[in-house]
Amino acid sequence: MSDNVTTTTGDLPTDFIRSIINDDQAAGAYDGRVVTRFPPEPNGYLHIGHAKSICLNFGVGEQYDGARCHMRFDDTNPTREDIEYVESILADVQWLGFDWGEHLYYASDYFEQLYRYAEQLILDGNAYVDGLTADEMREYRGTLTEPGRESPWRNRSTEENLDLFRRMRAGEFSDGDYVLRARIDMASPNLNMRDPVLYRIRHAEHHRTGDDWCIYPMYDYAHSLSDSIEGITHSLCTLEFEDHRPLYDWCQEALGIYRSRQIEFARLNLTHTVMSKRRLRQLVEEGHVNGWDDPRMPTISALRRRGYTPESIRDMCERVGVARRNTVTELALLEHCLREDLNRHAPRRMAVLHPLKVVITNYPEGESEEFQAINNPEDETMGTRGVPFSREIYIERDDFMEDPPRRFYRLSPGREVRLRYACLITCTDVVKDADGNVVEVHCTYDPDSRGGNAPDGRRVQGTIHWVSAAHAVPLEARLYDNLFTEADPAGSDADFLKLINHDSLEVVTALAEPALASANVGDRYQFERLGYFCADVDTKPGAPVFNRTTTLRDTWARISGRQQ
RNA sequence: UGGGGAUUAGUCUAGUGGUAAGACGCCUGACUCUGGAUCAGGUAUCACAGGUUCGAAUCCUGUAUCCCCAGCCA
């Protein structure tokens, strides 16, 4: 079997990139090594789009025998980068469950070597120092349809170039006075090859190298050489860098150094959110959300805070696959992965978001008892817990209708339903306020149905959740919905800010069973029949705050919506 | 009007000449002390037009549409 390569591949996904790697392995390319890298610039927070790249790069790094993935910061622009971002990025990658081992690198660690390579390019006649201003350079560059013109400084002597470049490094010039450019082809139809800038002067303090440097390498140059220095075999990046590949190759070729291969894939886009750094920053800075980790944001830190599990995010990335066409994945897929994970692992609790008082008129006043509730029907090892019950309880407002439509089988006058894990109750009376709003419901319970079933075997259609009024603990519940009303806000003709969903957050005081009072930050539960909730960092002792991570699938909502 | 990519169901993704696969979504139904979960079934002729072939999503030709590129950002 020719496709029997030496990998640890089980039923892992195959995609065009892994196919290429498999072929390389079969052909013995790169001495059988597989080395990838995840190379973020530390100038912002990681988002779900980055997760795809992380899963791909680290996934490949784990998949093949002896393979690895380097964590490398592309920190070549000191004016926008910060150590704060380095730390958050590292934490997010770790939280997602990936490990770079010893292989944590920074492009800034290579500055000296990158500089020496630049001198070599000058010596070989492959680079020159240009004195054109930024505006002039733009003019000389030409357009998409017209070739560029060569800079008057393009043919300086090697000695002069070397002298100028050394003086650039020495700090003799101001920002913008000079740049180092590759000498390639001003007539190239690929604009990236029209003598691209390799180094620019920036008198700025770098978060790692301080003021050691006042010249900084550009992305194309630094990235290509960093990959080469680290012996990266497959350099995986997104589609927009496709036009840069000739330059990526040129840098390594011109210097005669180790050759890495760049392969591009389509980035992840998700419906009902935006992914560009610019838009995310705008949402934060203009106060449309409460910071980078606002649970409505698509950042990793926000998803974590909202209650998403790393497993669900990785699962989604795997299911989406890797290909070369621009796509927008439905948020529903991520939600599905989340529900699948949490359904198996999250303990169940009862809480009422919008309480309606129910008095069980035939239950003795001042008394209470405890019913046993199953913590997770999907996993009996999670055991049971006691839930207190008494004469007055709260149920969800939506679970009562005085004049119910067809197919509504919850509580209404004369109707019997089951209180989950407790007993059967029948509605006998409705109490209204002066405006005709239902403020209280009276019921009787069947004492023989304790535990949830009637001995005569009669069935009820509905089972609803509840909490005992006397034992209920209040908690703040933050109910989130999509941040945007449209599937593709960035792709819309309208300004994306106009598509913000103004009902994306509803805060309510819920009433919950006592077991929820002691929740710790980060604890995840399923609130029965409502959704999955996660204790927020704002939780204080005795004052729990829960984020609704996602709702449960709601068949009734669909039916009732259709009936209207 | 330059160059580089892409085009398979509502959404992702597989298929690389032998008669369209999987997942999500949606629709039906079963079951159910979460209208949850679970289970069963349904849901496309492969952008279009020609051509080659016994046979094409797969090969050829042409057309259309969409995305990216003119930072001393990455």
XYZ file of C-alpha atoms (C1' of nucleotides) in Angstrom:
638
model
C 0.000 0.000 0.000
C 1.603 3.174 -1.176
C -0.501 5.359 1.066
C 0.657 3.588 4.179
C 2.774 6.429 5.501
C 4.331 6.524 8.927
C 1.822 8.616 10.741
C -0.158 8.174 13.891
C -3.246 9.114 11.942
C -6.332 7.379 13.215
C -9.668 8.610 11.963
C -8.369 12.136 11.896
C -9.617 14.436 9.191
C -8.042 14.424 5.792
C -7.973 17.599 3.820
C -5.895 18.920 0.962
C -3.153 20.070 3.313
C -2.843 16.748 5.077
C -2.888 15.093 1.673
C 0.108 17.170 0.657
C 1.873 16.264 3.885
C 1.044 12.601 3.401
C 2.519 12.764 -0.086
C 5.608 14.500 1.248
C 5.963 11.839 3.897
C 5.577 9.075 1.341
C 8.194 10.716 -0.846
C 10.557 11.177 2.076
C 10.562 14.947 1.708
C 12.047 17.119 4.468
C 13.788 13.996 5.819
C 10.385 12.893 6.999
C 9.988 15.870 9.321
C 6.735 17.768 9.757
C 7.034 21.140 11.470
C 4.290 23.759 11.451
C 3.883 26.998 13.304
C 1.155 29.270 14.629
C 2.416 32.828 14.087
C 0.108 35.510 15.546
C 1.075 39.140 15.823
C 0.636 40.173 19.461
C -1.546 43.143 18.644
C -4.977 41.901 19.679
C -6.980 39.074 21.105
C -7.378 35.719 19.451
C -10.812 34.933 18.048
C -12.660 31.864 16.840
C -11.141 32.358 13.393
C -7.687 31.905 14.866
C -8.927 28.732 16.513
C -9.211 27.138 13.096
C -5.590 27.937 12.325
C -4.509 26.781 15.777
C -6.357 23.495 15.420
C -4.893 22.965 11.968
C -1.298 23.798 12.826
C -1.174 22.150 16.222
C -3.365 19.330 14.965
C -0.886 18.514 12.229
C 1.902 18.956 14.761
C 0.395 16.220 16.909
C -0.711 13.959 14.140
C 2.539 12.762 12.599
C 5.344 10.873 14.254
C 7.949 13.315 15.502
C 5.999 16.281 14.203
C 5.625 19.494 16.144
C 4.104 22.933 15.987
C 5.989 26.051 16.972
C 4.343 28.884 18.818
C 5.858 31.991 17.288
C 5.019 35.636 17.661
C 5.397 37.744 14.547
C 6.385 40.753 16.597
C 7.948 42.944 13.938
C 5.884 46.089 14.415
C 6.589 47.574 17.855
C 4.110 50.402 17.431
C 1.080 48.142 17.684
C 2.214 45.263 19.809
C 2.152 44.667 23.511
C 3.112 42.076 26.100
C -0.520 42.038 27.257
C -1.457 40.420 23.958
C 1.399 37.937 24.154
C 0.084 36.723 27.464
C -3.536 36.476 26.411
C -2.617 34.626 23.228
C -0.519 32.105 25.092
C -3.312 31.563 27.622
C -5.902 31.092 24.892
C -3.863 28.546 22.946
C -3.246 26.632 26.138
C -6.896 26.771 27.102
C -7.805 25.338 23.719
C -5.685 22.394 24.764
C -2.516 22.739 22.713
C 1.075 22.502 23.827
C 4.095 24.004 22.080
C 6.479 22.307 24.481
C 9.911 23.942 24.216
C 9.051 25.629 20.990
C 8.056 29.147 21.933
C 9.676 31.678 19.623
C 9.594 35.329 18.713
C 10.542 36.813 15.383
C 12.247 39.502 17.444
C 14.691 36.866 18.674
C 15.948 36.670 15.098
C 16.450 40.402 14.554
C 20.243 40.149 14.532
C 20.260 37.257 12.109
C 17.628 38.883 9.949
C 19.829 41.953 9.812
C 22.845 39.914 8.700
C 20.775 38.267 6.001
C 19.754 41.722 4.815
C 23.387 42.734 4.478
C 23.961 39.619 2.444
C 21.103 40.554 0.138
C 22.772 43.937 -0.364
C 26.129 42.314 -1.031
C 24.527 40.049 -3.595
C 22.834 42.949 -5.315
C 19.410 41.758 -4.224
C 18.479 44.724 -2.054
C 19.020 48.457 -1.993
C 18.371 51.412 0.226
C 15.734 53.705 -1.175
C 15.230 57.349 -0.291
C 11.833 57.773 -1.865
C 9.116 59.066 0.431
C 6.107 56.852 1.099
C 4.021 58.949 -1.269
C 6.623 58.824 -3.996
C 6.950 55.113 -3.602
C 3.227 54.703 -4.069
C 3.424 56.655 -7.299
C 6.375 54.656 -8.535
C 4.615 51.403 -7.725
C 2.227 51.734 -10.621
C -1.290 50.310 -10.540
C -2.995 46.975 -10.964
C -2.930 47.401 -14.715
C 0.184 49.520 -15.238
C 3.735 48.524 -14.381
C 5.721 50.478 -11.820
C 8.826 52.573 -12.396
C 12.219 51.943 -10.959
C 13.356 54.167 -8.131
C 16.196 56.548 -9.018
C 18.067 55.012 -6.054
C 17.710 51.481 -7.324
C 21.237 51.333 -8.700
C 23.295 52.676 -5.845
C 26.618 50.982 -5.396
C 26.851 48.065 -3.035
C 29.159 50.091 -0.806
C 26.711 52.950 -0.598
C 23.811 50.621 0.136
C 25.740 48.874 2.870
C 26.839 52.159 4.394
C 23.325 53.578 4.334
C 21.786 50.422 5.769
C 24.323 50.344 8.607
C 23.605 53.972 9.358
C 19.894 53.195 9.335
C 20.549 50.663 12.021
C 22.793 53.052 13.895
C 19.948 55.494 14.202
C 21.366 58.278 12.041
C 18.062 58.821 10.251
C 14.485 59.610 11.122
C 11.450 57.442 10.538
C 10.608 57.377 6.866
C 13.917 58.732 5.579
C 15.012 55.455 4.074
C 13.845 51.891 3.579
C 15.599 48.759 2.440
C 13.917 47.260 -0.606
C 14.323 43.985 -2.410
C 15.472 44.419 -5.983
C 13.061 42.219 -7.894
C 10.882 43.544 -10.709
C 8.979 46.821 -10.871
C 7.027 45.524 -13.851
C 5.776 42.377 -12.174
C 2.028 41.869 -12.469
C 2.183 40.824 -8.823
C 2.463 44.048 -6.864
C 4.179 42.246 -4.022
C 7.160 41.684 -6.279
C 7.614 45.343 -7.259
C 10.660 45.857 -5.074
C 8.889 45.306 -1.749
C 10.108 47.046 1.378
C 12.152 44.758 3.624
C 13.091 47.147 6.429
C 11.721 50.433 7.645
C 12.985 52.879 10.246
C 10.890 53.036 13.396
C 12.253 54.763 16.447
C 9.963 52.882 18.755
C 10.418 50.779 21.848
C 9.777 47.116 21.255
C 8.060 45.093 23.982
C 10.884 42.573 23.970
C 13.963 44.198 22.488
C 13.419 47.604 24.051
C 15.364 50.244 22.144
C 17.977 47.888 20.734
C 16.637 48.527 17.266
C 15.325 51.430 15.289
C 14.870 49.445 12.091
C 12.323 46.669 11.909
C 11.814 44.002 9.241
C 8.578 43.752 7.309
C 6.249 40.781 7.526
C 7.095 39.103 4.217
C 10.791 39.151 4.891
C 10.683 38.308 8.588
C 8.100 35.595 8.213
C 9.793 33.766 5.389
C 13.158 33.843 7.118
C 11.747 32.919 10.515
C 10.140 29.853 8.975
C 13.435 28.961 7.372
C 15.417 29.499 10.554
C 13.075 27.230 12.483
C 13.053 24.568 9.809
C 9.335 24.864 9.265
C 8.303 22.357 6.604
C 4.728 23.435 5.933
C 3.868 27.064 6.542
C 0.087 27.221 6.647
C -1.597 30.569 6.225
C -4.790 32.102 4.918
C -5.753 32.815 1.320
C -4.914 36.498 1.248
C -1.234 35.598 1.450
C -1.352 33.672 -1.762
C -0.009 36.644 -3.695
C 2.820 36.833 -1.210
C 4.060 33.317 -1.824
C 6.394 34.310 -4.668
C 8.026 36.778 -2.295
C 8.120 34.218 0.500
C 9.946 31.905 -1.869
C 12.154 34.667 -3.233
C 13.521 35.546 0.217
C 14.643 32.002 0.957
C 15.918 31.466 -2.559
C 17.906 34.667 -2.754
C 19.694 33.781 0.456
C 20.108 30.144 -0.422
C 18.710 29.056 2.925
C 16.395 26.281 4.105
C 13.240 26.122 2.045
C 9.841 25.993 3.679
C 6.626 25.631 1.760
C 3.746 28.022 2.180
C 0.260 26.579 1.708
C -2.847 28.726 1.906
C -6.317 27.792 3.130
C -9.591 29.670 3.590
C -10.087 31.377 6.916
C -13.076 30.653 9.125
C -16.060 32.972 9.048
C -19.098 32.529 11.265
C -22.608 33.833 10.778
C -24.025 36.523 13.057
C -20.669 37.911 14.040
C -17.704 39.792 12.655
C -14.151 38.595 12.699
C -11.901 41.387 11.489
C -9.663 42.951 14.092
C -10.739 46.384 12.956
C -14.426 45.704 13.538
C -13.874 43.895 16.810
C -11.794 46.793 18.047
C -14.516 49.195 17.007
C -17.136 47.251 18.932
C -14.996 47.464 22.045
C -13.773 51.034 21.719
C -17.173 52.482 20.880
C -18.755 50.646 23.757
C -21.122 48.431 21.780
C -19.917 45.603 23.988
C -18.281 45.553 27.385
C -14.713 44.715 26.423
C -12.834 42.061 24.515
C -14.196 39.283 26.683
C -17.818 40.405 26.552
C -19.570 37.058 26.116
C -21.150 38.267 22.888
C -17.767 38.670 21.227
C -16.220 35.933 19.053
C -12.893 36.169 20.869
C -11.568 33.065 22.568
C -11.604 34.853 25.910
C -15.246 35.825 25.404
C -16.286 32.325 24.377
C -14.511 30.963 27.432
C -16.291 33.430 29.678
C -19.606 32.678 28.054
C -19.173 29.007 28.871
C -17.986 27.422 25.642
C -15.749 24.419 26.146
C -12.437 24.043 24.333
C -13.601 20.615 23.199
C -16.608 22.067 21.436
C -14.510 24.651 19.622
C -12.022 22.045 18.491
C -14.845 19.772 17.412
C -16.330 22.509 15.281
C -12.999 23.288 13.637
C -12.628 19.633 12.787
C -16.095 19.409 11.318
C -15.691 22.543 9.236
C -12.652 21.078 7.575
C -9.948 22.839 5.612
C -10.339 23.939 2.007
C -9.647 26.826 -0.298
C -12.968 28.476 -0.844
C -14.298 31.450 1.037
C -17.174 30.358 3.211
C -19.310 31.431 6.112
C -20.036 28.637 8.548
C -23.339 28.689 10.371
C -23.135 29.529 14.040
C -25.564 26.631 14.514
C -22.702 24.217 13.944
C -20.687 25.654 16.818
C -23.795 25.587 18.995
C -24.430 21.994 18.060
C -20.904 21.019 19.083
C -21.339 22.850 22.342
C -24.667 21.209 23.169
C -23.331 17.795 22.301
C -20.440 18.268 24.709
C -22.426 19.871 27.522
C -25.336 17.455 27.232
C -22.954 14.695 28.233
C -21.002 16.562 30.845
C -22.982 19.382 32.422
C -24.891 18.637 35.647
C -28.555 19.643 35.624
C -30.163 22.157 37.922
C -33.501 23.931 38.076
C -33.899 27.682 37.877
C -36.768 29.923 36.861
C -35.874 32.906 34.698
C -39.229 34.665 34.655
C -41.040 33.538 37.801
C -44.763 33.042 38.241
C -45.953 32.087 41.693
C -47.947 28.905 42.129
C -49.768 28.091 45.373
C -50.519 24.449 45.941
C -53.642 24.880 47.961
C -53.914 21.362 49.316
C -50.301 21.236 50.471
C -49.915 21.951 54.208
C -48.625 25.385 55.084
C -45.215 25.646 56.691
C -44.181 22.189 55.648
C -41.619 21.079 53.114
C -40.047 17.924 51.783
C -37.225 16.983 49.506
C -37.340 15.185 46.157
C -34.406 13.433 44.545
C -33.358 14.809 41.202
C -30.991 13.153 38.733
C -27.882 15.213 38.107
C -27.375 14.022 34.565
C -29.588 11.528 32.767
C -26.768 10.960 30.275
C -24.371 9.900 33.001
C -25.724 8.145 36.041
C -22.370 8.250 37.798
C -23.087 11.923 38.422
C -25.646 10.836 41.020
C -28.621 12.658 42.441
C -29.352 15.611 44.694
C -32.193 16.698 46.958
C -34.453 19.524 45.833
C -36.728 21.130 48.435
C -40.455 21.436 47.765
C -43.144 23.346 49.604
C -46.592 24.922 49.299
C -45.510 27.898 47.257
C -43.338 27.480 44.231
C -42.314 29.423 41.153
C -42.670 28.205 37.627
C -41.672 29.800 34.314
C -44.202 32.370 33.111
C -44.057 30.778 29.665
C -45.165 27.487 31.152
C -48.618 28.840 31.965
C -51.241 30.102 29.558
C -54.752 30.983 30.525
C -55.994 30.436 27.007
C -53.577 28.002 25.410
C -53.254 27.439 21.700
C -53.327 24.036 20.094
C -50.405 21.766 20.965
C -49.517 23.726 24.094
C -49.228 21.079 26.746
C -48.007 22.903 29.750
C -50.089 24.396 32.579
C -53.446 26.042 32.003
C -56.755 26.130 33.862
C -58.043 22.649 34.532
C -54.912 21.045 33.076
C -52.575 18.692 34.902
C -48.798 18.744 34.456
C -45.840 17.199 36.198
C -43.411 19.219 38.250
C -40.138 17.684 37.300
C -38.954 15.109 39.842
C -41.772 16.187 42.199
C -45.467 15.528 41.623
C -48.496 16.178 39.420
C -50.420 19.391 39.872
C -53.681 20.615 38.398
C -54.522 24.265 37.886
C -57.674 25.326 39.710
C -57.570 29.125 39.847
C -55.940 32.148 38.309
C -55.284 35.345 40.256
C -55.013 38.583 38.294
C -54.091 42.142 39.102
C -56.166 45.205 38.273
C -54.806 45.224 34.726
C -55.791 41.652 34.116
C -52.284 40.238 34.286
C -51.913 36.809 35.778
C -49.952 37.255 39.004
C -50.535 33.937 40.687
C -51.861 30.503 39.902
C -53.578 28.132 42.289
C -53.167 24.416 41.932
C -53.831 21.208 43.782
C -51.393 18.378 43.830
C -51.924 14.660 43.874
C -50.225 13.390 47.048
C -49.993 9.926 45.519
C -47.892 11.249 42.665
C -44.927 12.103 44.865
C -41.788 11.342 42.898
C -43.474 12.248 39.637
C -45.807 9.423 38.673
C -49.392 8.670 39.607
C -50.025 5.138 40.837
C -53.057 4.841 38.575
C -50.760 5.137 35.607
C -52.345 8.231 34.090
C -50.016 10.262 31.953
C -49.562 13.959 31.550
C -48.240 15.641 28.467
C -46.130 18.285 30.081
C -43.309 18.305 32.588
C -42.166 21.690 33.808
C -39.389 22.931 36.051
C -39.923 24.803 39.285
C -38.290 26.068 42.471
C -39.619 26.207 45.997
C -40.381 29.811 46.921
C -39.205 29.415 50.484
C -35.894 27.888 49.445
C -35.176 29.739 46.191
C -31.913 31.612 45.826
C -31.774 34.638 43.556
C -29.157 34.759 40.871
C -28.343 37.157 38.102
C -28.806 35.543 34.729
C -27.393 37.186 31.634
C -29.296 35.992 28.596
C -27.344 36.464 25.417
C -28.467 36.431 21.840
C -26.558 36.996 18.596
C -24.685 40.281 18.481
C -25.911 40.870 14.935
C -29.308 40.521 13.359
C -27.932 39.429 10.011
C -26.015 36.335 9.119
C -23.204 38.175 7.414
C -22.997 41.685 8.876
C -19.591 42.421 7.394
C -20.712 41.313 3.956
C -23.857 43.394 4.029
C -24.272 46.626 2.142
C -25.286 48.355 5.335
C -22.834 49.585 7.951
C -22.273 46.627 10.230
C -22.941 48.764 13.303
C -26.479 49.310 12.071
C -27.010 45.574 12.182
C -26.235 45.224 15.856
C -28.930 43.309 17.713
C -30.098 45.626 20.452
C -31.666 42.729 22.301
C -28.458 40.749 22.460
C -28.403 40.935 26.250
C -31.241 40.584 28.725
C -30.409 40.555 32.408
C -32.886 38.961 34.777
C -32.986 37.955 38.391
C -33.690 34.277 38.297
C -34.790 32.101 41.184
C -32.851 28.898 41.521
C -32.691 25.756 43.586
C -30.365 26.093 46.598
C -27.599 23.953 45.099
C -26.767 26.792 42.723
C -25.939 29.269 45.482
C -22.440 27.898 45.920
C -21.412 27.793 42.263
C -17.823 28.672 41.491
C -16.675 30.845 38.619
C -16.529 28.801 35.445
C -18.914 26.078 36.622
C -21.229 24.957 33.856
C -24.764 23.640 34.311
C -27.763 22.843 32.271
C -30.734 24.698 33.695
C -33.410 22.170 32.843
C -35.496 23.043 29.813
C -33.730 26.405 29.427
C -30.175 26.045 28.325
C -26.581 25.829 29.419
C -25.287 28.380 31.874
C -21.821 29.198 33.170
C -20.924 31.042 36.359
C -19.413 34.373 35.331
C -16.297 35.977 36.785
C -18.574 38.603 38.297
C -19.872 35.945 40.683
C -19.334 36.904 44.334
C -19.841 34.690 47.358
C -23.582 34.444 47.883
C -24.266 36.399 44.690
C -24.000 34.101 41.716
C -23.981 35.519 38.200
C -24.646 33.182 35.291
C -24.136 33.610 31.581
C -26.441 31.715 29.312
C -24.023 29.978 27.005
C -26.740 28.744 24.686
C -30.347 27.655 24.861
C -31.561 24.117 24.498
C -33.127 23.198 21.183
C -36.644 24.505 21.539
C -39.180 22.589 19.481
C -42.128 24.359 21.053
C -40.722 27.751 20.110
C -40.657 26.600 16.504
C -44.170 25.192 16.630
C -45.664 28.220 18.337
C -43.760 30.534 16.026
C -45.189 28.731 13.053
C -48.711 28.871 14.434
C -48.610 32.662 14.578
C -8.890 46.639 -18.933
C -3.220 43.387 -14.801
C -2.165 39.223 -11.577
C -3.760 35.379 -8.184
C -7.773 32.152 -6.339
C -12.691 29.898 -6.022
C -17.523 27.701 -7.898
C -20.905 20.089 -5.279
C -27.998 20.554 -1.265
C -29.996 26.257 3.191
C -24.514 25.764 5.441
C -19.734 23.276 5.641
C -17.001 19.218 3.523
C -15.797 14.420 0.529
C -15.537 12.483 -4.286
C -9.796 12.976 -9.098
C -13.825 8.884 -15.604
C -18.354 4.244 -13.734
C -23.376 6.700 -12.456
C -23.236 12.042 -5.853
C -20.991 10.579 0.490
C -20.828 12.677 5.602
C -21.985 16.584 9.144
C -24.984 20.837 10.630
C -29.812 22.935 9.481
C -34.702 22.022 8.007
C -39.126 18.657 7.440
C -41.815 13.722 9.055
C -42.440 10.129 12.507
C -41.120 7.125 17.076
C -39.822 7.477 22.056
C -39.562 10.401 26.446
C -40.497 12.670 34.162
C -36.122 18.182 30.139
C -41.539 19.865 23.670
C -33.878 18.277 25.928
C -31.344 13.793 24.567
C -31.944 9.479 21.488
C -33.753 6.668 17.171
C -35.886 6.112 12.027
C -36.952 8.448 7.334
C -36.832 12.675 3.903
C -34.047 16.890 1.854
C -28.529 18.323 -4.664
C -27.168 15.672 -10.403
C -22.360 18.737 -8.933
C -22.297 27.696 -11.738
C -23.640 27.687 -17.117
C -22.913 26.209 -22.397
C -20.616 23.169 -25.745
C -17.268 18.966 -26.663
C -14.455 14.064 -25.822
C -16.259 9.136 -24.083
C -20.160 3.242 -23.969
C -20.087 6.377 -19.560
C -18.054 13.070 -16.724
C -18.936 16.475 -10.664
C -14.403 14.399 -12.368
C -10.973 15.388 -19.096
C -11.097 19.611 -23.037
C -13.087 24.522 -24.764
C -15.698 28.814 -23.827
C -18.836 31.866 -20.610
C -20.640 33.707 -15.948
C -20.293 34.924 -10.885
C -17.663 35.688 -6.320
C -13.049 36.604 -3.366
C -7.890 38.696 -2.781
C -3.801 42.311 -4.278
C -1.694 49.141 -5.473
C 0.621 49.704 3.928
C 7.397 52.132 5.144
C 0.339 46.527 8.648
C 0.354 41.346 9.527
